[in-house]
């Protein structure tokens, strides 16, 4: 008999797959199913990235490995942009190019955390963070946020969960699943409290270019960030390059050198062709996502208008991301609610329970994932379903 370690058996797949499977069956029966499930931007990648990849196909280098931590020209260009974008005092040596943000997070965890260490996740958390902590053999500690409306993260939320066994705290700003961002003063306090205790901050800033009110606060913008901060980033959302699998770790050069060993052991390097495309995006289209901010703001407003008219639904528009994390009065089984919504209204939404115990009673709507017509139809169906409920 195959014996699987308990830590792997304990990992649960998020509910996206069964929902998508059922959505596929309904579509095959001719139903018009609209998915507000996946965290995808509705726009295509920038033409500069596609052109660069097409041109690269005729170069022999594209078929080879790159250097382990990524192409030097991409690391240089990205360091310069990040310096301007998030105020991080950094250079090429402080970056490892990875196969996406999830892989960056896995590499950072493997580099920093021992089995049995505690890793604190403010909750609701991003499901894959929780799964990866489980996979690493560390212990995931859920720190429910006190403010379960605006979902702001403050030091007081974390201080209760931090113990002498805490090795790292995971931040996610803007947050998946809530879209909430961490305010500068709160973030600076969190980083400094944790640094003084020798605890790492792993800050997933996948949505750094999707902040609509104010500016993005990055954990790497604090003085002395190198001592205790690792930032995770990606090309998946800002440049809609999900399938290209390219992201990065931003951390002190010494840490990057250690992480490069893990990267070499796992995948050697991020896909070369994706790095070439990413470099073109960095050089020619760094601000690409910003041209869609107007549309994201408009949709956020449309969601607020629709939900405001429905008794029993509660949501405060968030400052970033493209998520509405909506509380449903009386809901104690969000997976069952998501199934009913799919069956009756033909809309896919993700049950809040997928993002931790404190997410129960909510649904996550990814309002940036579909075209405008589908988006409007989905809103009408949601309002009509919940008005009848
Ligand atoms: C917060 C967060 N981190 C990481 C990822 C994974 O991104 P990537 O495609 O770069 O692995 C996602 C994707 O939804 C995300 O929302």
Coordinates of C-alpha atoms and ligand atoms in Angstrom, one line a residue:
X1 CA 0.0 0.0 0.0
X2 CA 1.2 3.5 -0.8
X3 CA 1.9 5.4 2.4
X4 CA 1.4 9.2 2.2
X5 CA 2.7 11.4 5.0
X6 CA 0.0 12.8 7.3
X7 CA 1.0 16.4 6.5
X8 CA 0.1 15.9 2.9
X9 CA -3.1 14.0 3.7
X10 CA -4.1 17.0 5.8
X11 CA -3.9 19.4 2.9
X12 CA -7.3 20.1 1.3
X13 CA -7.8 21.2 -2.3
X14 CA -9.6 24.5 -2.5
X15 CA -13.2 24.2 -3.7
X16 CA -12.4 25.8 -7.1
X17 CA -12.1 22.4 -8.9
X18 CA -15.5 20.9 -7.9
X19 CA -17.2 24.3 -8.7
X20 CA -15.4 24.6 -12.0
X21 CA -16.3 20.9 -12.9
X22 CA -20.0 21.5 -12.1
X23 CA -19.9 24.8 -14.1
X24 CA -18.5 22.8 -17.0
X25 CA -21.3 20.3 -16.8
X26 CA -23.9 23.0 -16.7
X27 CA -22.3 24.8 -19.7
X28 CA -22.3 21.4 -21.6
X29 CA -26.1 21.4 -21.0
X30 CA -26.3 24.8 -22.7
X31 CA -26.5 26.9 -19.5
X32 CA -24.9 30.4 -19.5
X33 CA -22.6 30.0 -16.5
X34 CA -20.6 33.1 -15.4
X35 CA -17.6 32.7 -13.3
X36 CA -16.6 35.3 -10.7
X37 CA -14.4 32.5 -9.3
X38 CA -10.9 32.8 -10.4
X39 CA -8.6 35.7 -9.5
X40 CA -7.9 36.8 -13.1
X41 CA -7.8 40.2 -14.7
X42 CA -10.1 40.3 -17.8
X43 CA -7.5 42.0 -20.0
X44 CA -4.9 40.3 -22.2
X45 CA -1.1 40.5 -21.8
X46 CA 0.7 43.6 -23.1
X47 CA 1.6 43.3 -26.8
X48 CA 5.3 44.0 -25.9
X49 CA 5.4 40.7 -24.0
X50 CA 3.8 38.7 -26.7
X51 CA 6.0 40.3 -29.5
X52 CA 9.1 39.6 -27.5
X53 CA 8.2 35.9 -26.9
X54 CA 7.4 35.5 -30.7
X55 CA 10.7 37.1 -31.7
X56 CA 12.6 35.0 -29.1
X57 CA 11.4 31.7 -30.6
X58 CA 13.9 31.9 -33.4
X59 CA 16.8 32.5 -31.0
X60 CA 18.7 29.3 -29.8
X61 CA 19.0 30.8 -26.3
X62 CA 15.3 30.6 -25.7
X63 CA 15.5 26.8 -25.5
X64 CA 18.2 26.8 -22.8
X65 CA 18.1 27.3 -19.1
X66 CA 18.8 30.8 -17.8
X67 CA 21.0 31.4 -14.9
X68 CA 19.3 30.0 -11.7
X69 CA 18.1 33.2 -10.2
X70 CA 16.9 34.6 -13.6
X71 CA 18.2 36.5 -16.6
X72 CA 20.6 39.3 -15.3
X73 CA 19.0 41.8 -17.7
X74 CA 15.5 41.1 -16.3
X75 CA 16.7 41.3 -12.7
X76 CA 18.4 44.6 -13.4
X77 CA 15.4 46.1 -15.1
X78 CA 13.0 44.9 -12.5
X79 CA 15.1 46.1 -9.6
X80 CA 15.1 49.6 -11.1
X81 CA 11.3 49.5 -11.6
X82 CA 10.7 48.2 -8.1
X83 CA 12.9 50.9 -6.7
X84 CA 10.6 53.5 -8.3
X85 CA 7.3 51.6 -7.7
X86 CA 7.5 50.6 -4.1
X87 CA 10.4 52.6 -2.8
X88 CA 12.5 49.6 -2.2
X89 CA 16.2 50.3 -2.1
X90 CA 17.3 47.2 -4.1
X91 CA 19.4 46.0 -7.0
X92 CA 19.6 43.0 -9.3
X93 CA 21.2 40.7 -6.7
X94 CA 18.2 41.2 -4.4
X95 CA 15.9 39.4 -6.8
X96 CA 15.3 35.8 -7.7
X97 CA 13.0 35.3 -10.7
X98 CA 10.7 32.4 -10.0
X99 CA 7.9 30.4 -11.8
X100 CA 5.2 32.7 -10.4
X101 CA 4.2 34.1 -7.0
X102 CA 3.1 30.7 -5.6
X103 CA 6.5 29.3 -6.5
X104 CA 8.2 32.3 -5.0
X105 CA 6.3 31.8 -1.8
X106 CA 7.2 28.1 -1.7
X107 CA 10.9 28.9 -2.3
X108 CA 10.8 31.6 0.4
X109 CA 9.2 29.3 2.9
X110 CA 11.6 26.5 2.2
X111 CA 14.5 28.9 2.6
X112 CA 13.3 30.4 5.9
X113 CA 11.2 27.9 7.8
X114 CA 11.9 24.6 9.6
X115 CA 9.4 21.9 10.0
X116 CA 7.5 22.5 13.3
X117 CA 8.0 26.3 13.2
X118 CA 4.9 28.4 13.4
X119 CA 3.9 30.6 10.5
X120 CA 1.1 33.2 11.3
X121 CA -1.5 34.0 8.6
X122 CA -3.8 36.9 9.2
X123 CA -7.3 35.6 8.3
X124 CA -9.1 35.4 5.9
X125 CA -5.9 34.3 4.2
X126 CA -5.0 33.3 0.6
X127 CA -5.7 29.6 0.5
X128 CA -2.5 28.6 -1.2
X129 CA -0.4 30.3 1.5
X130 CA -2.1 28.0 4.1
X131 CA -1.6 24.9 1.9
X132 CA 2.1 25.7 1.4
X133 CA 2.7 26.1 5.1
X134 CA 1.2 22.7 5.6
X135 CA 3.3 21.2 2.8
X136 CA 6.4 22.6 4.3
X137 CA 5.9 20.8 7.6
X138 CA 5.5 24.1 9.5
X139 CA 2.4 24.9 11.6
X140 CA 0.0 27.4 10.1
X141 CA -1.5 29.7 12.8
X142 CA -4.7 31.5 11.8
X143 CA -4.9 35.0 13.2
X144 CA -8.5 36.2 12.6
X145 CA -8.6 39.9 11.9
X146 CA -10.5 42.0 14.5
X147 CA -12.0 44.2 11.8
X148 CA -14.2 41.7 9.9
X149 CA -15.6 44.4 7.7
X150 CA -12.7 46.5 6.3
X151 CA -10.3 43.6 6.9
X152 CA -7.4 45.9 7.9
X153 CA -4.4 44.2 9.4
X154 CA -2.9 45.7 12.5
X155 CA -0.2 44.7 14.9
X156 CA -2.8 43.9 17.6
X157 CA -4.3 41.2 15.3
X158 CA -0.9 39.5 15.0
X159 CA 0.5 40.0 18.5
X160 CA -2.0 37.6 20.0
X161 CA -0.9 34.9 17.6
X162 CA 2.9 35.4 17.8
X163 CA 4.7 33.0 20.1
X164 CA 8.4 32.2 20.7
X165 CA 8.0 29.5 18.0
X166 CA 6.8 31.9 15.4
X167 CA 9.3 32.0 12.5
X168 CA 7.4 34.1 10.0
X169 CA 4.2 36.2 9.5
X170 CA 2.6 36.3 6.1
X171 CA 1.1 39.6 4.8
X172 CA -0.9 39.9 1.7
X173 CA -1.5 43.4 0.5
X174 CA -3.7 44.1 -1.4
X175 CA -5.3 41.0 0.0
X176 CA -6.7 38.0 -1.8
X177 CA -9.5 37.4 -0.8
X178 CA -10.6 40.8 0.6
X179 CA -8.9 43.4 -1.5
X180 CA -8.0 45.3 1.7
X181 CA -4.6 47.0 1.8
X182 CA -2.3 47.6 4.7
X183 CA -1.9 51.2 5.7
X184 CA 1.6 52.6 5.9
X185 CA 1.6 53.3 9.6
X186 CA 0.1 49.8 10.4
X187 CA 2.6 48.1 8.1
X188 CA 5.6 49.9 9.5
X189 CA 4.6 49.0 13.1
X190 CA 4.1 45.3 12.1
X191 CA 7.5 45.1 10.4
X192 CA 9.3 46.8 13.2
X193 CA 7.6 44.7 16.0
X194 CA 8.4 41.5 14.1
X195 CA 11.9 42.5 13.3
X196 CA 12.6 43.2 16.9
X197 CA 11.5 39.6 17.7
X198 CA 13.6 38.1 14.9
X199 CA 10.5 37.1 12.9
X200 CA 10.4 37.2 9.1
X201 CA 7.7 39.0 7.2
X202 CA 6.8 37.3 3.9
X203 CA 4.8 39.9 2.1
X204 CA 2.8 38.7 -0.9
X205 CA 2.3 41.8 -3.0
X206 CA 0.9 40.1 -6.1
X207 CA -1.7 42.9 -6.5
X208 CA 0.7 45.8 -5.9
X209 CA -0.4 47.5 -9.1
X210 CA -4.1 47.2 -8.3
X211 CA -4.5 49.9 -5.6
X212 CA -7.3 52.4 -6.5
X213 CA -7.3 54.7 -3.4
X214 CA -4.0 56.0 -2.2
X215 CA -0.7 54.3 -3.0
X216 CA 0.5 50.8 -2.4
X217 CA 2.5 50.3 0.8
X218 CA 5.2 47.7 0.4
X219 CA 6.9 45.9 3.3
X220 CA 10.2 46.5 1.4
X221 CA 9.8 50.3 1.7
X222 CA 10.7 50.3 5.4
X223 CA 14.2 51.3 6.6
X224 CA 16.3 48.3 7.1
X225 CA 13.8 46.0 5.3
X226 CA 16.6 43.6 4.4
X227 CA 16.9 42.3 7.9
X228 CA 13.4 40.8 8.1
X229 CA 11.4 41.3 4.9
X230 CA 10.8 39.1 1.8
X231 CA 8.5 40.4 -0.9
X232 CA 6.7 38.1 -3.3
X233 CA 5.6 39.5 -6.7
X234 CA 4.4 38.2 -10.0
X235 CA 3.7 39.0 -13.7
X236 CA 0.4 37.0 -13.5
X237 CA -1.9 39.8 -12.6
X238 CA -0.3 43.2 -13.5
X239 CA 0.5 41.8 -17.0
X240 CA -2.2 39.1 -17.2
X241 CA 0.6 36.5 -17.8
X242 CA -0.9 33.8 -15.6
X243 CA 0.1 30.9 -17.8
X244 CA 3.6 32.2 -18.4
X245 CA 4.6 31.3 -14.8
X246 CA 6.9 34.1 -13.9
X247 CA 7.2 35.9 -10.7
X248 CA 9.9 37.0 -8.2
X249 CA 11.3 37.1 -4.7
X250 CA 12.7 40.5 -3.5
X251 CA 14.9 40.0 -0.5
X252 CA 18.4 40.8 0.7
X253 CA 21.1 39.4 -1.7
X254 CA 22.4 36.9 0.9
X255 CA 18.9 35.5 1.4
X256 CA 18.5 35.4 -2.4
X257 CA 21.7 33.4 -2.7
X258 CA 20.3 30.8 -0.3
X259 CA 16.9 30.8 -2.0
X260 CA 18.7 30.2 -5.3
X261 CA 19.9 26.8 -4.0
X262 CA 16.3 25.9 -3.4
X263 CA 15.2 27.2 -6.8
X264 CA 18.0 25.2 -8.4
X265 CA 16.9 22.0 -6.6
X266 CA 13.3 22.5 -7.5
X267 CA 13.1 23.9 -11.0
X268 CA 16.6 25.3 -11.9
X269 CA 15.1 28.5 -13.3
X270 CA 11.9 30.1 -14.4
X271 CA 10.9 29.4 -18.0
X272 CA 13.4 31.3 -20.3
X273 CA 10.8 32.4 -22.8
X274 CA 8.6 33.8 -20.0
X275 CA 11.5 35.7 -18.6
X276 CA 12.1 37.3 -22.0
X277 CA 8.5 38.3 -22.3
X278 CA 8.5 39.6 -18.8
X279 CA 11.5 41.7 -19.5
X280 CA 9.8 43.4 -22.4
X281 CA 6.8 44.1 -20.2
X282 CA 9.0 45.6 -17.6
X283 CA 10.9 47.8 -20.0
X284 CA 8.0 48.9 -22.3
X285 CA 4.8 48.5 -20.3
X286 CA 5.5 48.7 -16.6
X287 CA 2.4 50.8 -16.0
X288 CA 0.2 48.6 -18.1
X289 CA -2.3 47.6 -15.4
X290 CA -3.0 51.2 -14.5
X291 CA -4.8 51.9 -17.7
X292 CA -7.5 49.5 -16.4
X293 CA -7.9 51.2 -13.0
X294 CA -10.8 53.3 -14.3
X295 CA -12.7 50.2 -15.3
X296 CA -11.9 48.4 -12.0
X297 CA -13.1 51.4 -10.0
X298 CA -16.3 51.5 -12.1
X299 CA -17.0 47.8 -11.5
X300 CA -16.3 48.2 -7.7
X301 CA -18.9 50.9 -7.7
X302 CA -21.4 48.8 -9.7
X303 CA -20.9 45.9 -7.3
X304 CA -21.6 48.2 -4.3
X305 CA -24.7 49.6 -6.0
X306 CA -26.1 46.2 -6.7
X307 CA -25.4 44.7 -3.3
X308 CA -26.6 47.8 -1.4
X309 CA -30.1 47.0 -2.7
X310 CA -30.1 43.5 -1.4
X311 CA -31.1 42.9 2.3
X312 CA -28.7 40.5 4.1
X313 CA -25.6 41.2 2.0
X314 CA -22.9 43.3 3.5
X315 CA -19.8 44.6 1.8
X316 CA -17.6 47.6 2.2
X317 CA -15.7 48.4 -1.1
X318 CA -12.0 47.6 -0.6
X319 CA -9.1 49.8 -1.7
X320 CA -7.4 47.3 -4.0
X321 CA -7.4 43.9 -5.8
X322 CA -10.5 43.0 -7.7
X323 CA -12.4 41.2 -5.0
X324 CA -15.7 41.7 -3.2
X325 CA -15.7 39.6 0.0
X326 CA -19.4 39.7 0.8
X327 CA -20.9 38.7 4.1
X328 CA -24.2 36.8 3.7
X329 CA -26.5 37.1 6.7
X330 CA -27.3 33.8 8.3
X331 CA -24.9 31.8 6.2
X332 CA -23.0 29.1 8.1
X333 CA -22.1 26.9 5.2
X334 CA -20.6 28.9 2.5
X335 CA -19.5 25.9 0.3
X336 CA -23.2 24.8 0.2
X337 CA -24.3 28.3 -0.6
X338 CA -21.8 28.5 -3.5
X339 CA -23.2 25.3 -4.9
X340 CA -26.8 26.6 -4.6
X341 CA -25.8 29.8 -6.3
X342 CA -24.2 27.9 -9.1
X343 CA -27.2 25.6 -9.6
X344 CA -29.9 28.3 -9.3
X345 CA -28.3 31.5 -10.6
X346 CA -25.4 30.0 -12.7
X347 CA -22.8 32.2 -11.1
X348 CA -19.5 30.8 -9.7
X349 CA -18.4 32.5 -6.5
X350 CA -15.8 31.1 -4.0
X351 CA -17.0 30.1 -0.5
X352 CA -15.4 32.2 2.2
X353 CA -14.6 29.1 4.2
X354 CA -11.9 28.4 1.6
X355 CA -10.0 31.3 3.1
X356 CA -10.0 30.2 6.7
X357 CA -12.5 29.7 9.5
X358 CA -13.0 33.5 9.8
X359 CA -14.0 33.6 6.1
X360 CA -17.1 31.4 6.8
X361 CA -20.4 33.2 6.1
X362 CA -18.9 35.0 3.1
X363 CA -18.5 34.6 -0.6
X364 CA -15.6 36.0 -2.7
X365 CA -16.6 37.6 -6.0
X366 CA -13.7 38.2 -8.4
X367 CA -15.2 41.2 -10.2
X368 CA -12.3 41.7 -12.6
X369 CA -12.3 38.3 -14.2
X370 CA -15.0 38.6 -16.9
X371 CA -15.9 40.9 -19.8
X372 CA -18.3 43.8 -19.2
X373 CA -21.5 42.1 -20.4
X374 CA -20.9 39.0 -18.3
X375 CA -20.1 41.1 -15.3
X376 CA -23.4 43.1 -15.5
X377 CA -25.4 39.9 -16.1
X378 CA -23.7 38.2 -13.1
X379 CA -24.6 41.2 -10.9
X380 CA -28.2 41.1 -11.9
X381 CA -28.4 37.4 -11.2
X382 CA -26.7 37.8 -7.8
X383 CA -29.1 40.6 -6.8
X384 CA -32.1 38.6 -8.0
X385 CA -30.9 35.3 -6.3
X386 CA -30.3 37.0 -2.9
X387 CA -33.5 39.1 -3.0
X388 CA -35.5 35.8 -3.4
X389 CA -33.6 33.9 -0.8
Ligands
LIG1 C1 -2.2 36.6 -3.3 C2 -1.8 35.7 -4.4 N1 -0.6 35.2 -4.4 C3 -0.1 34.4 -5.3 C4 -1.0 34.0 -6.4 C5 -0.4 33.1 -7.4 O1 0.1 33.8 -8.5 P1 1.0 33.2 -9.6 O2 0.2 32.9 -10.8 O3 2.0 34.2 -9.8 O4 1.6 31.9 -9.0 C6 -2.3 34.5 -6.4 C7 -3.2 34.1 -7.5 O5 -4.4 34.2 -7.5 C8 -2.7 35.3 -5.4 O6 -3.9 35.9 -5.4

